[in-house]
mmCIF file of C-alpha atoms in Angstrom:
data_model
loop_
_atom_site.group_PDB
_atom_site.id
_atom_site.type_symbol
_atom_site.label_atom_id
_atom_site.label_comp_id
_atom_site.label_asym_id
_atom_site.label_seq_id
_atom_site.Cartn_x
_atom_site.Cartn_y
_atom_site.Cartn_z
ATOM 1 C CA MET C 1 -75.845 -38.384 3.964
ATOM 2 C CA ASN C 2 -75.517 -41.292 1.564
ATOM 3 C CA THR C 3 -74.915 -44.268 3.843
ATOM 4 C CA LYS C 4 -75.461 -46.773 1.037
ATOM 5 C CA LYS C 5 -72.799 -45.250 -1.198
ATOM 6 C CA ILE C 6 -70.310 -44.996 1.676
ATOM 7 C CA ALA C 7 -70.840 -48.717 2.264
ATOM 8 C CA GLU C 8 -70.283 -49.436 -1.437
ATOM 9 C CA LEU C 9 -67.081 -47.395 -1.419
ATOM 10 C CA LYS C 10 -65.899 -49.342 1.621
ATOM 11 C CA GLN C 11 -66.550 -52.611 -0.196
ATOM 12 C CA TRP C 12 -64.336 -51.415 -3.032
ATOM 13 C CA MET C 13 -61.696 -50.469 -0.442
ATOM 14 C CA VAL C 14 -61.719 -54.041 0.825
ATOM 15 C CA ASP C 15 -61.113 -55.368 -2.682
ATOM 16 C CA ALA C 16 -58.454 -52.702 -3.390
ATOM 17 C CA GLN C 17 -56.772 -53.218 0.002
ATOM 18 C CA ALA C 18 -57.155 -49.547 0.893
ATOM 19 C CA ASP C 19 -57.183 -48.606 4.570
ATOM 20 C CA LEU C 20 -58.456 -45.066 4.076
ATOM 21 C CA ALA C 21 -60.289 -42.981 1.454
ATOM 22 C CA TYR C 22 -59.536 -39.270 1.306
ATOM 23 C CA ILE C 23 -62.309 -37.427 -0.565
ATOM 24 C CA THR C 24 -61.566 -33.793 -1.372
ATOM 25 C CA ASP C 25 -63.668 -32.769 -4.390
ATOM 26 C CA PRO C 26 -66.469 -30.601 -2.870
ATOM 27 C CA GLY C 27 -69.079 -32.207 -5.121
ATOM 28 C CA HIS C 28 -68.023 -35.673 -4.025
ATOM 29 C CA VAL C 29 -67.878 -34.626 -0.371
ATOM 30 C CA ALA C 30 -71.477 -33.446 -0.739
ATOM 31 C CA TYR C 31 -72.471 -36.641 -2.556
ATOM 32 C CA PHE C 32 -71.327 -38.886 0.277
ATOM 33 C CA SER C 33 -71.873 -36.653 3.311
ATOM 34 C CA GLY C 34 -74.805 -34.427 2.407
ATOM 35 C CA TYR C 35 -72.770 -31.360 3.398
ATOM 36 C CA GLU C 36 -72.389 -28.763 0.634
ATOM 37 C CA SER C 37 -69.587 -26.228 0.761
ATOM 38 C CA ASP C 38 -67.205 -24.268 -1.415
ATOM 39 C CA PRO C 39 -64.078 -24.054 0.761
ATOM 40 C CA HIS C 40 -62.192 -21.816 -1.689
ATOM 41 C CA GLU C 41 -58.489 -22.120 -0.841
ATOM 42 C CA ARG C 42 -59.140 -23.834 2.488
ATOM 43 C CA ILE C 43 -59.269 -27.588 3.043
ATOM 44 C CA LEU C 44 -62.536 -29.497 3.005
ATOM 45 C CA ALA C 45 -62.193 -33.256 3.231
ATOM 46 C CA LEU C 46 -64.118 -36.409 3.955
ATOM 47 C CA PHE C 47 -62.064 -39.236 5.461
ATOM 48 C CA ILE C 48 -63.555 -42.724 5.218
ATOM 49 C CA PRO C 49 -61.485 -45.355 7.049
ATOM 50 C CA LEU C 50 -62.062 -49.000 6.287
ATOM 51 C CA GLU C 51 -62.309 -49.623 10.013
ATOM 52 C CA GLY C 52 -64.070 -47.083 12.192
ATOM 53 C CA ASP C 53 -66.363 -44.150 11.541
ATOM 54 C CA PRO C 54 -65.810 -41.567 8.807
ATOM 55 C CA PHE C 55 -65.368 -37.887 9.650
ATOM 56 C CA LEU C 56 -65.507 -34.499 7.980
ATOM 57 C CA PHE C 57 -62.649 -32.021 8.174
ATOM 58 C CA THR C 58 -63.587 -28.408 7.480
ATOM 59 C CA PRO C 59 -62.390 -24.873 8.112
ATOM 60 C CA ALA C 60 -63.287 -23.856 11.674
ATOM 61 C CA LEU C 61 -65.827 -21.344 10.418
ATOM 62 C CA GLU C 62 -67.843 -24.181 8.813
ATOM 63 C CA VAL C 63 -67.817 -26.720 11.643
ATOM 64 C CA GLU C 64 -71.142 -25.699 13.165
ATOM 65 C CA GLU C 65 -72.886 -25.647 9.805
ATOM 66 C CA ALA C 66 -71.518 -29.101 8.945
ATOM 67 C CA GLN C 67 -72.672 -30.454 12.315
ATOM 68 C CA HIS C 68 -76.208 -29.279 11.531
ATOM 69 C CA SER C 69 -76.215 -30.782 8.038
ATOM 70 C CA ALA C 70 -77.267 -34.301 7.049
ATOM 71 C CA TRP C 71 -73.839 -35.590 8.197
ATOM 72 C CA GLN C 72 -74.211 -37.939 11.180
ATOM 73 C CA TYR C 73 -70.608 -38.430 12.279
ATOM 74 C CA ASP C 74 -67.835 -36.272 13.734
ATOM 75 C CA VAL C 75 -66.763 -32.957 12.268
ATOM 76 C CA PHE C 76 -63.325 -31.501 12.982
ATOM 77 C CA GLY C 77 -61.985 -28.119 11.978
ATOM 78 C CA TYR C 78 -58.911 -25.925 11.865
ATOM 79 C CA LEU C 79 -58.199 -22.243 12.282
ATOM 80 C CA ASP C 80 -56.474 -20.250 9.567
ATOM 81 C CA SER C 81 -53.539 -19.817 11.970
ATOM 82 C CA GLU C 82 -53.109 -23.613 12.320
ATOM 83 C CA ASN C 83 -51.442 -26.133 10.040
ATOM 84 C CA PRO C 84 -54.312 -28.345 8.850
ATOM 85 C CA TRP C 85 -52.061 -31.217 7.849
ATOM 86 C CA ASP C 86 -50.665 -31.598 11.346
ATOM 87 C CA ILE C 87 -54.210 -31.783 12.706
ATOM 88 C CA ILE C 88 -55.265 -34.268 10.018
ATOM 89 C CA ALA C 89 -52.254 -36.468 10.748
ATOM 90 C CA GLU C 90 -53.002 -36.448 14.481
ATOM 91 C CA LEU C 91 -56.666 -37.314 13.925
ATOM 92 C CA LEU C 92 -55.879 -40.179 11.576
ATOM 93 C CA LYS C 93 -53.202 -41.677 13.836
ATOM 94 C CA LYS C 94 -55.672 -41.701 16.728
ATOM 95 C CA ARG C 95 -58.630 -43.083 14.799
ATOM 96 C CA THR C 96 -57.513 -45.565 12.179
ATOM 97 C CA LYS C 97 -54.802 -47.520 10.430
ATOM 98 C CA VAL C 98 -53.188 -45.521 7.639
ATOM 99 C CA GLY C 99 -51.578 -47.826 5.124
ATOM 100 C CA GLN C 100 -52.757 -47.652 1.547
ATOM 101 C CA ILE C 101 -54.758 -44.462 0.916
ATOM 102 C CA ALA C 102 -57.370 -44.025 -1.824
ATOM 103 C CA ILE C 103 -57.354 -40.516 -3.296
ATOM 104 C CA GLU C 104 -59.020 -38.657 -6.179
ATOM 105 C CA LYS C 105 -56.227 -38.141 -8.666
ATOM 106 C CA ASN C 106 -58.376 -35.840 -10.772
ATOM 107 C CA ALA C 107 -59.123 -33.512 -7.831
ATOM 108 C CA LEU C 108 -56.176 -33.607 -5.428
ATOM 109 C CA THR C 109 -53.438 -31.045 -6.008
ATOM 110 C CA VAL C 110 -49.789 -32.077 -5.997
ATOM 111 C CA GLU C 111 -49.174 -29.742 -3.067
ATOM 112 C CA ARG C 112 -51.802 -31.433 -0.913
ATOM 113 C CA LEU C 113 -50.757 -34.923 -1.929
ATOM 114 C CA GLU C 114 -47.184 -34.109 -0.932
ATOM 115 C CA ALA C 115 -48.360 -32.709 2.422
ATOM 116 C CA LEU C 116 -50.173 -35.964 3.154
ATOM 117 C CA ALA C 117 -47.284 -38.107 1.940
ATOM 118 C CA GLN C 118 -44.816 -36.231 4.148
ATOM 119 C CA ARG C 119 -46.830 -37.177 7.228
ATOM 120 C CA PHE C 120 -47.380 -40.773 6.158
ATOM 121 C CA PRO C 121 -44.168 -41.653 4.283
ATOM 122 C CA ALA C 122 -44.844 -45.386 4.438
ATOM 123 C CA SER C 123 -48.244 -45.060 2.771
ATOM 124 C CA GLN C 124 -49.025 -45.872 -0.842
ATOM 125 C CA PHE C 125 -51.699 -44.125 -2.888
ATOM 126 C CA ILE C 126 -54.276 -45.536 -5.290
ATOM 127 C CA ASP C 127 -56.884 -43.775 -7.392
ATOM 128 C CA ALA C 128 -60.514 -43.860 -6.234
ATOM 129 C CA THR C 129 -61.741 -41.592 -9.044
ATOM 130 C CA PRO C 130 -63.074 -44.305 -11.398
ATOM 131 C CA THR C 131 -64.882 -46.015 -8.535
ATOM 132 C CA ILE C 132 -66.546 -42.806 -7.368
ATOM 133 C CA GLN C 133 -67.595 -42.105 -10.953
ATOM 134 C CA TRP C 134 -69.254 -45.519 -11.168
ATOM 135 C CA LEU C 135 -70.969 -45.048 -7.812
ATOM 136 C CA GLN C 136 -72.503 -41.810 -9.097
ATOM 137 C CA LEU C 137 -73.411 -43.169 -12.513
ATOM 138 C CA ILE C 138 -76.860 -44.642 -11.815
ATOM 139 C CA LYS C 139 -79.155 -42.083 -10.199
ATOM 140 C CA THR C 140 -81.810 -43.073 -7.681
ATOM 141 C CA GLU C 141 -85.433 -41.971 -7.968
ATOM 142 C CA SER C 142 -84.742 -39.358 -5.292
ATOM 143 C CA GLU C 143 -81.759 -37.983 -7.221
ATOM 144 C CA ILE C 144 -83.770 -37.764 -10.443
ATOM 145 C CA LYS C 145 -86.471 -35.775 -8.630
ATOM 146 C CA LYS C 146 -83.802 -33.298 -7.507
ATOM 147 C CA LEU C 147 -82.421 -33.083 -11.041
ATOM 148 C CA LEU C 148 -85.937 -32.444 -12.368
ATOM 149 C CA ALA C 149 -86.398 -29.656 -9.826
ATOM 150 C CA ALA C 150 -83.089 -28.101 -10.885
ATOM 151 C CA GLY C 151 -84.270 -28.420 -14.488
ATOM 152 C CA ASP C 152 -87.490 -26.578 -13.665
ATOM 153 C CA TRP C 153 -85.411 -23.654 -12.405
ATOM 154 C CA ALA C 154 -83.368 -23.675 -15.604
ATOM 155 C CA ASP C 155 -86.642 -23.308 -17.490
ATOM 156 C CA VAL C 156 -87.496 -20.310 -15.309
ATOM 157 C CA ALA C 157 -84.081 -18.851 -16.083
ATOM 158 C CA PHE C 158 -84.687 -19.179 -19.827
ATOM 159 C CA GLU C 159 -88.020 -17.404 -19.501
ATOM 160 C CA ILE C 160 -86.399 -14.535 -17.603
ATOM 161 C CA GLY C 161 -83.563 -14.329 -20.108
ATOM 162 C CA PHE C 162 -85.799 -14.312 -23.166
ATOM 163 C CA GLN C 163 -87.874 -11.508 -21.666
ATOM 164 C CA ALA C 164 -84.696 -9.496 -21.012
ATOM 165 C CA ILE C 165 -83.695 -9.465 -24.681
ATOM 166 C CA LYS C 166 -84.048 -6.073 -26.275
ATOM 167 C CA GLU C 167 -82.142 -4.051 -28.820
ATOM 168 C CA ASN C 168 -78.750 -2.821 -27.528
ATOM 169 C CA ALA C 169 -79.030 -4.764 -24.271
ATOM 170 C CA THR C 170 -75.612 -6.286 -23.586
ATOM 171 C CA GLU C 171 -74.882 -9.943 -22.931
ATOM 172 C CA GLN C 172 -73.854 -9.102 -19.363
ATOM 173 C CA GLU C 173 -77.036 -7.137 -18.729
ATOM 174 C CA VAL C 174 -79.173 -10.124 -19.702
ATOM 175 C CA ILE C 175 -77.094 -12.403 -17.460
ATOM 176 C CA ALA C 176 -77.457 -9.961 -14.573
ATOM 177 C CA GLU C 177 -81.231 -9.960 -14.951
ATOM 178 C CA ILE C 178 -81.398 -13.765 -15.003
ATOM 179 C CA GLU C 179 -79.286 -14.217 -11.899
ATOM 180 C CA TYR C 180 -80.895 -11.318 -10.011
ATOM 181 C CA GLN C 181 -84.403 -12.630 -10.598
ATOM 182 C CA LEU C 182 -83.405 -16.192 -9.659
ATOM 183 C CA LYS C 183 -81.829 -15.062 -6.399
ATOM 184 C CA LYS C 184 -84.995 -13.132 -5.569
ATOM 185 C CA ARG C 185 -86.885 -16.413 -5.996
ATOM 186 C CA GLY C 186 -84.600 -18.439 -3.750
ATOM 187 C CA VAL C 187 -81.973 -19.903 -6.093
ATOM 188 C CA SER C 188 -78.673 -19.385 -4.301
ATOM 189 C CA ALA C 189 -76.208 -20.573 -6.948
ATOM 190 C CA MET C 190 -75.775 -21.213 -10.639
ATOM 191 C CA SER C 191 -74.161 -24.516 -11.555
ATOM 192 C CA PHE C 192 -71.647 -22.674 -13.768
ATOM 193 C CA ASP C 193 -71.114 -19.165 -15.117
ATOM 194 C CA THR C 194 -74.194 -18.239 -17.118
ATOM 195 C CA MET C 195 -73.488 -17.720 -20.820
ATOM 196 C CA VAL C 196 -75.404 -15.355 -23.070
ATOM 197 C CA LEU C 197 -73.673 -14.953 -26.445
ATOM 198 C CA ALA C 198 -75.029 -12.771 -29.210
ATOM 199 C CA GLY C 199 -74.418 -12.900 -32.950
ATOM 200 C CA GLU C 200 -70.914 -13.937 -33.971
ATOM 201 C CA ASN C 201 -69.968 -14.538 -30.330
ATOM 202 C CA ALA C 202 -72.234 -17.597 -30.304
ATOM 203 C CA ALA C 203 -69.866 -19.226 -32.795
ATOM 204 C CA ASN C 204 -67.428 -19.759 -29.897
ATOM 205 C CA PRO C 205 -68.730 -22.845 -28.014
ATOM 206 C CA HIS C 206 -67.290 -21.616 -24.686
ATOM 207 C CA GLY C 207 -67.312 -17.902 -25.371
ATOM 208 C CA THR C 208 -67.022 -15.225 -22.721
ATOM 209 C CA PRO C 209 -70.007 -12.879 -22.398
ATOM 210 C CA GLY C 210 -69.207 -9.190 -22.296
ATOM 211 C CA ASN C 211 -70.493 -5.840 -23.443
ATOM 212 C CA THR C 212 -71.548 -7.008 -26.884
ATOM 213 C CA LYS C 213 -74.949 -5.529 -27.670
ATOM 214 C CA ILE C 214 -77.830 -7.611 -28.959
ATOM 215 C CA LYS C 215 -78.864 -6.561 -32.450
ATOM 216 C CA PRO C 216 -81.909 -7.338 -34.600
ATOM 217 C CA ASN C 217 -81.778 -10.355 -36.924
ATOM 218 C CA GLU C 218 -79.176 -12.121 -34.776
ATOM 219 C CA LEU C 219 -79.220 -15.377 -32.858
ATOM 220 C CA VAL C 220 -78.616 -15.326 -29.101
ATOM 221 C CA LEU C 221 -77.286 -18.429 -27.328
ATOM 222 C CA PHE C 222 -78.167 -19.111 -23.680
ATOM 223 C CA ASP C 223 -76.253 -21.792 -21.735
ATOM 224 C CA LEU C 224 -77.193 -21.963 -18.068
ATOM 225 C CA GLY C 225 -78.047 -24.068 -15.053
ATOM 226 C CA VAL C 226 -78.695 -23.841 -11.335
ATOM 227 C CA VAL C 227 -77.855 -25.807 -8.221
ATOM 228 C CA TRP C 228 -80.971 -26.909 -6.393
ATOM 229 C CA ASP C 229 -80.955 -29.178 -3.331
ATOM 230 C CA GLY C 230 -77.385 -30.166 -4.159
ATOM 231 C CA TYR C 231 -78.040 -31.151 -7.777
ATOM 232 C CA CYS C 232 -77.268 -29.291 -11.004
ATOM 233 C CA SER C 233 -79.058 -28.428 -14.186
ATOM 234 C CA ASP C 234 -77.487 -27.582 -17.531
ATOM 235 C CA ALA C 235 -79.350 -26.578 -20.685
ATOM 236 C CA THR C 236 -78.839 -24.501 -23.816
ATOM 237 C CA ARG C 237 -81.267 -22.684 -26.058
ATOM 238 C CA THR C 238 -80.564 -20.498 -29.061
ATOM 239 C CA VAL C 239 -83.221 -17.935 -29.954
ATOM 240 C CA ALA C 240 -83.585 -15.227 -32.608
ATOM 241 C CA PHE C 241 -84.003 -11.532 -31.901
ATOM 242 C CA LYS C 242 -86.337 -10.284 -34.637
ATOM 243 C CA GLU C 243 -86.577 -12.232 -37.878
ATOM 244 C CA PRO C 244 -83.557 -14.493 -38.517
ATOM 245 C CA THR C 245 -81.975 -14.988 -41.920
ATOM 246 C CA ASP C 246 -82.662 -18.073 -43.998
ATOM 247 C CA PHE C 247 -79.112 -19.258 -43.330
ATOM 248 C CA GLN C 248 -79.582 -18.919 -39.561
ATOM 249 C CA LYS C 249 -82.844 -20.868 -39.798
ATOM 250 C CA GLU C 250 -81.140 -23.589 -41.836
ATOM 251 C CA ILE C 251 -78.334 -24.071 -39.311
ATOM 252 C CA TYR C 252 -80.808 -24.047 -36.436
ATOM 253 C CA GLN C 253 -83.003 -26.736 -38.009
ATOM 254 C CA ILE C 254 -79.989 -28.996 -38.611
ATOM 255 C CA VAL C 255 -78.909 -28.743 -34.965
ATOM 256 C CA LEU C 256 -82.477 -29.339 -33.807
ATOM 257 C CA GLU C 257 -82.751 -32.427 -36.014
ATOM 258 C CA ALA C 258 -79.482 -33.751 -34.557
ATOM 259 C CA GLN C 259 -80.537 -33.059 -30.975
ATOM 260 C CA LEU C 260 -83.915 -34.764 -31.367
ATOM 261 C CA ALA C 261 -82.432 -37.735 -33.223
ATOM 262 C CA ALA C 262 -79.813 -38.317 -30.533
ATOM 263 C CA THR C 263 -82.406 -38.008 -27.756
ATOM 264 C CA ASN C 264 -84.647 -40.522 -29.518
ATOM 265 C CA ALA C 265 -81.698 -42.916 -29.843
ATOM 266 C CA VAL C 266 -81.135 -43.092 -26.086
ATOM 267 C CA LYS C 267 -82.216 -46.348 -24.470
ATOM 268 C CA PRO C 268 -80.624 -49.051 -22.339
ATOM 269 C CA GLY C 269 -78.238 -51.197 -24.346
ATOM 270 C CA VAL C 270 -76.855 -48.634 -26.790
ATOM 271 C CA THR C 271 -73.402 -47.178 -26.228
ATOM 272 C CA ALA C 272 -72.325 -43.623 -25.510
ATOM 273 C CA ALA C 273 -70.419 -43.584 -28.809
ATOM 274 C CA GLN C 274 -73.491 -44.668 -30.765
ATOM 275 C CA ILE C 275 -75.552 -41.776 -29.390
ATOM 276 C CA ASP C 276 -72.776 -39.323 -30.252
ATOM 277 C CA ALA C 277 -72.630 -40.772 -33.771
ATOM 278 C CA VAL C 278 -76.356 -40.268 -34.345
ATOM 279 C CA ALA C 279 -76.106 -36.505 -33.802
ATOM 280 C CA ARG C 280 -72.770 -36.225 -35.608
ATOM 281 C CA ASP C 281 -74.050 -38.122 -38.647
ATOM 282 C CA VAL C 282 -77.027 -35.781 -38.984
ATOM 283 C CA ILE C 283 -74.822 -32.693 -38.947
ATOM 284 C CA SER C 284 -72.243 -34.274 -41.268
ATOM 285 C CA SER C 285 -74.942 -35.249 -43.772
ATOM 286 C CA TYR C 286 -75.602 -31.546 -44.344
ATOM 287 C CA GLY C 287 -71.905 -30.801 -44.803
ATOM 288 C CA TYR C 288 -71.267 -29.123 -41.437
ATOM 289 C CA GLY C 289 -69.480 -31.941 -39.574
ATOM 290 C CA GLU C 290 -66.271 -29.937 -39.117
ATOM 291 C CA TYR C 291 -68.229 -27.260 -37.253
ATOM 292 C CA PHE C 292 -69.445 -29.654 -34.547
ATOM 293 C CA ASN C 293 -66.183 -29.717 -32.623
ATOM 294 C CA HIS C 294 -66.974 -31.082 -29.153
ATOM 295 C CA ARG C 295 -68.411 -34.207 -27.536
ATOM 296 C CA LEU C 296 -72.166 -34.694 -27.643
ATOM 297 C CA GLY C 297 -72.622 -34.739 -23.883
ATOM 298 C CA HIS C 298 -71.510 -35.340 -20.324
ATOM 299 C CA GLY C 299 -72.955 -36.764 -17.141
ATOM 300 C CA ILE C 300 -74.690 -34.547 -14.604
ATOM 301 C CA GLY C 301 -75.496 -34.823 -10.911
ATOM 302 C CA THR C 302 -74.041 -33.097 -7.861
ATOM 303 C CA THR C 303 -71.565 -31.486 -10.253
ATOM 304 C CA VAL C 304 -72.361 -30.128 -13.685
ATOM 305 C CA HIS C 305 -69.788 -32.269 -15.539
ATOM 306 C CA GLU C 306 -69.717 -35.881 -14.420
ATOM 307 C CA PHE C 307 -68.858 -39.239 -15.937
ATOM 308 C CA PRO C 308 -69.600 -40.370 -18.641
ATOM 309 C CA SER C 309 -68.663 -38.544 -21.829
ATOM 310 C CA LEU C 310 -70.828 -39.172 -24.869
ATOM 311 C CA VAL C 311 -68.037 -39.191 -27.397
ATOM 312 C CA ALA C 312 -66.639 -41.321 -30.215
ATOM 313 C CA GLY C 313 -64.715 -44.293 -28.864
ATOM 314 C CA ASN C 314 -66.631 -44.571 -25.577
ATOM 315 C CA ASP C 315 -68.239 -48.008 -25.591
ATOM 316 C CA LEU C 316 -69.943 -47.553 -22.219
ATOM 317 C CA VAL C 317 -73.323 -49.290 -22.365
ATOM 318 C CA ILE C 318 -76.207 -47.011 -21.401
ATOM 319 C CA GLU C 319 -78.345 -48.163 -18.468
ATOM 320 C CA GLU C 320 -81.585 -47.050 -16.896
ATOM 321 C CA GLY C 321 -80.982 -44.277 -14.362
ATOM 322 C CA MET C 322 -78.027 -42.652 -16.098
ATOM 323 C CA CYS C 323 -78.283 -38.864 -16.548
ATOM 324 C CA PHE C 324 -76.381 -36.888 -19.154
ATOM 325 C CA SER C 325 -76.555 -33.969 -21.565
ATOM 326 C CA ILE C 326 -77.257 -34.073 -25.287
ATOM 327 C CA GLU C 327 -75.893 -30.868 -26.819
ATOM 328 C CA PRO C 328 -74.971 -30.846 -30.488
ATOM 329 C CA GLY C 329 -73.916 -27.579 -32.059
ATOM 330 C CA ILE C 330 -72.693 -25.923 -35.233
ATOM 331 C CA TYR C 331 -70.217 -23.065 -34.865
ATOM 332 C CA ILE C 332 -69.127 -21.260 -38.034
ATOM 333 C CA PRO C 333 -66.609 -18.550 -37.078
ATOM 334 C CA GLY C 334 -67.646 -15.060 -38.047
ATOM 335 C CA LYS C 335 -71.096 -16.192 -39.144
ATOM 336 C CA VAL C 336 -73.299 -18.144 -36.754
ATOM 337 C CA GLY C 337 -73.360 -20.376 -33.681
ATOM 338 C CA VAL C 338 -76.188 -22.665 -32.606
ATOM 339 C CA ARG C 339 -76.360 -25.166 -29.752
ATOM 340 C CA ILE C 340 -79.406 -26.914 -28.323
ATOM 341 C CA GLU C 341 -79.021 -28.862 -25.087
ATOM 342 C CA ASP C 342 -81.131 -30.816 -22.673
ATOM 343 C CA CYS C 343 -80.006 -33.185 -19.978
ATOM 344 C CA VAL C 344 -81.965 -36.434 -19.911
ATOM 345 C CA TYR C 345 -82.503 -39.362 -17.599
ATOM 346 C CA VAL C 346 -82.621 -42.852 -19.055
ATOM 347 C CA THR C 347 -85.827 -44.850 -18.570
ATOM 348 C CA LYS C 348 -86.400 -48.562 -19.190
ATOM 349 C CA ASP C 349 -87.143 -47.910 -22.856
ATOM 350 C CA GLY C 350 -85.905 -44.410 -23.714
ATOM 351 C CA ALA C 351 -85.073 -41.057 -22.180
ATOM 352 C CA LYS C 352 -86.902 -38.077 -20.718
ATOM 353 C CA ASN C 353 -85.767 -34.467 -20.604
ATOM 354 C CA LEU C 354 -84.896 -32.735 -17.349
ATOM 355 C CA THR C 355 -85.771 -29.350 -18.895
ATOM 356 C CA GLN C 356 -88.955 -28.490 -20.774
ATOM 357 C CA THR C 357 -88.348 -25.169 -22.556
ATOM 358 C CA PRO C 358 -89.513 -25.624 -26.185
ATOM 359 C CA LYS C 359 -86.774 -26.300 -28.716
ATOM 360 C CA GLU C 360 -88.420 -24.950 -31.852
ATOM 361 C CA LEU C 361 -86.759 -21.712 -32.900
ATOM 362 C CA GLN C 362 -88.229 -18.879 -30.842
ATOM 363 C CA ILE C 363 -88.285 -15.427 -32.370
ATOM 364 C CA ILE C 364 -88.162 -12.644 -29.783
ATOM 365 C CA GLU C 365 -89.848 -9.458 -31.058
#
């Protein structure tokens, strides 16, 4: 439970004249409460009133687990046969003033917003999303330790995946081996769907792994991460199966140069846009700028994609304690795809990687 951050959110509520914060994104619920859950289609919510104690609202089948988590306040639940919004309305009317309500506009569905508004027709709604993003932006020493631990498991995943590469093994078979071996070792969840993309498939930045077989003299792209102690990892490596072509080596070395240059550019005082430009300028200088078609990076923490974006036009000033990915790539359709990614944490004079798997081109024999 993050008492300090709840207090900071309440201070913002004072300034914004909000009587109640309704937190519904599962990652944000976990960030404030310490209770991790994927409620699927059911309702999981954290209610933080300006006056009075906060409380969790969960499906009935999760109440006991939430009560035994790090959460120190009340937990209420609902059965599938009950209307959760009627129960929420009754709880709020008994416990707190409900005037202006702070919500997460980027996470709350229209259906659920309308259900809340129907029960509190006099209420107005304001967006708490930017504030929550800022609260999460600077990681504590404890959070960085958790991110480093999650990064260690990503390194283990790479090792398993590289060992699983063999001729005619499919992308899905390699993924299955990675996730099976991790679960055997105690990792309960990946932070996103593991990607293993072979050959031309790697030229699609967000490709879908399938039954494509790994062939000699091809590159294989791994993009993966785990959830460990509530925090995520995210890293990408591209390796060669058997000897790569000179063209594949050339593209790889350009991406590696861009990734290292951008990492070396990270320090307090530079902007997110400047870091993006460092990597982009390297790739453009070799004539491949049009094939680097996504942002350089994103924040990471209790969810795999957090604020901020490292992208042109973002003048956010980098500060010590921020954590984000650096993941340049070149994707030439029908020919080759290469991405190299580490997440880093910002120190007082630079940045350190959260994953340690070597970035020089590995050739799997």
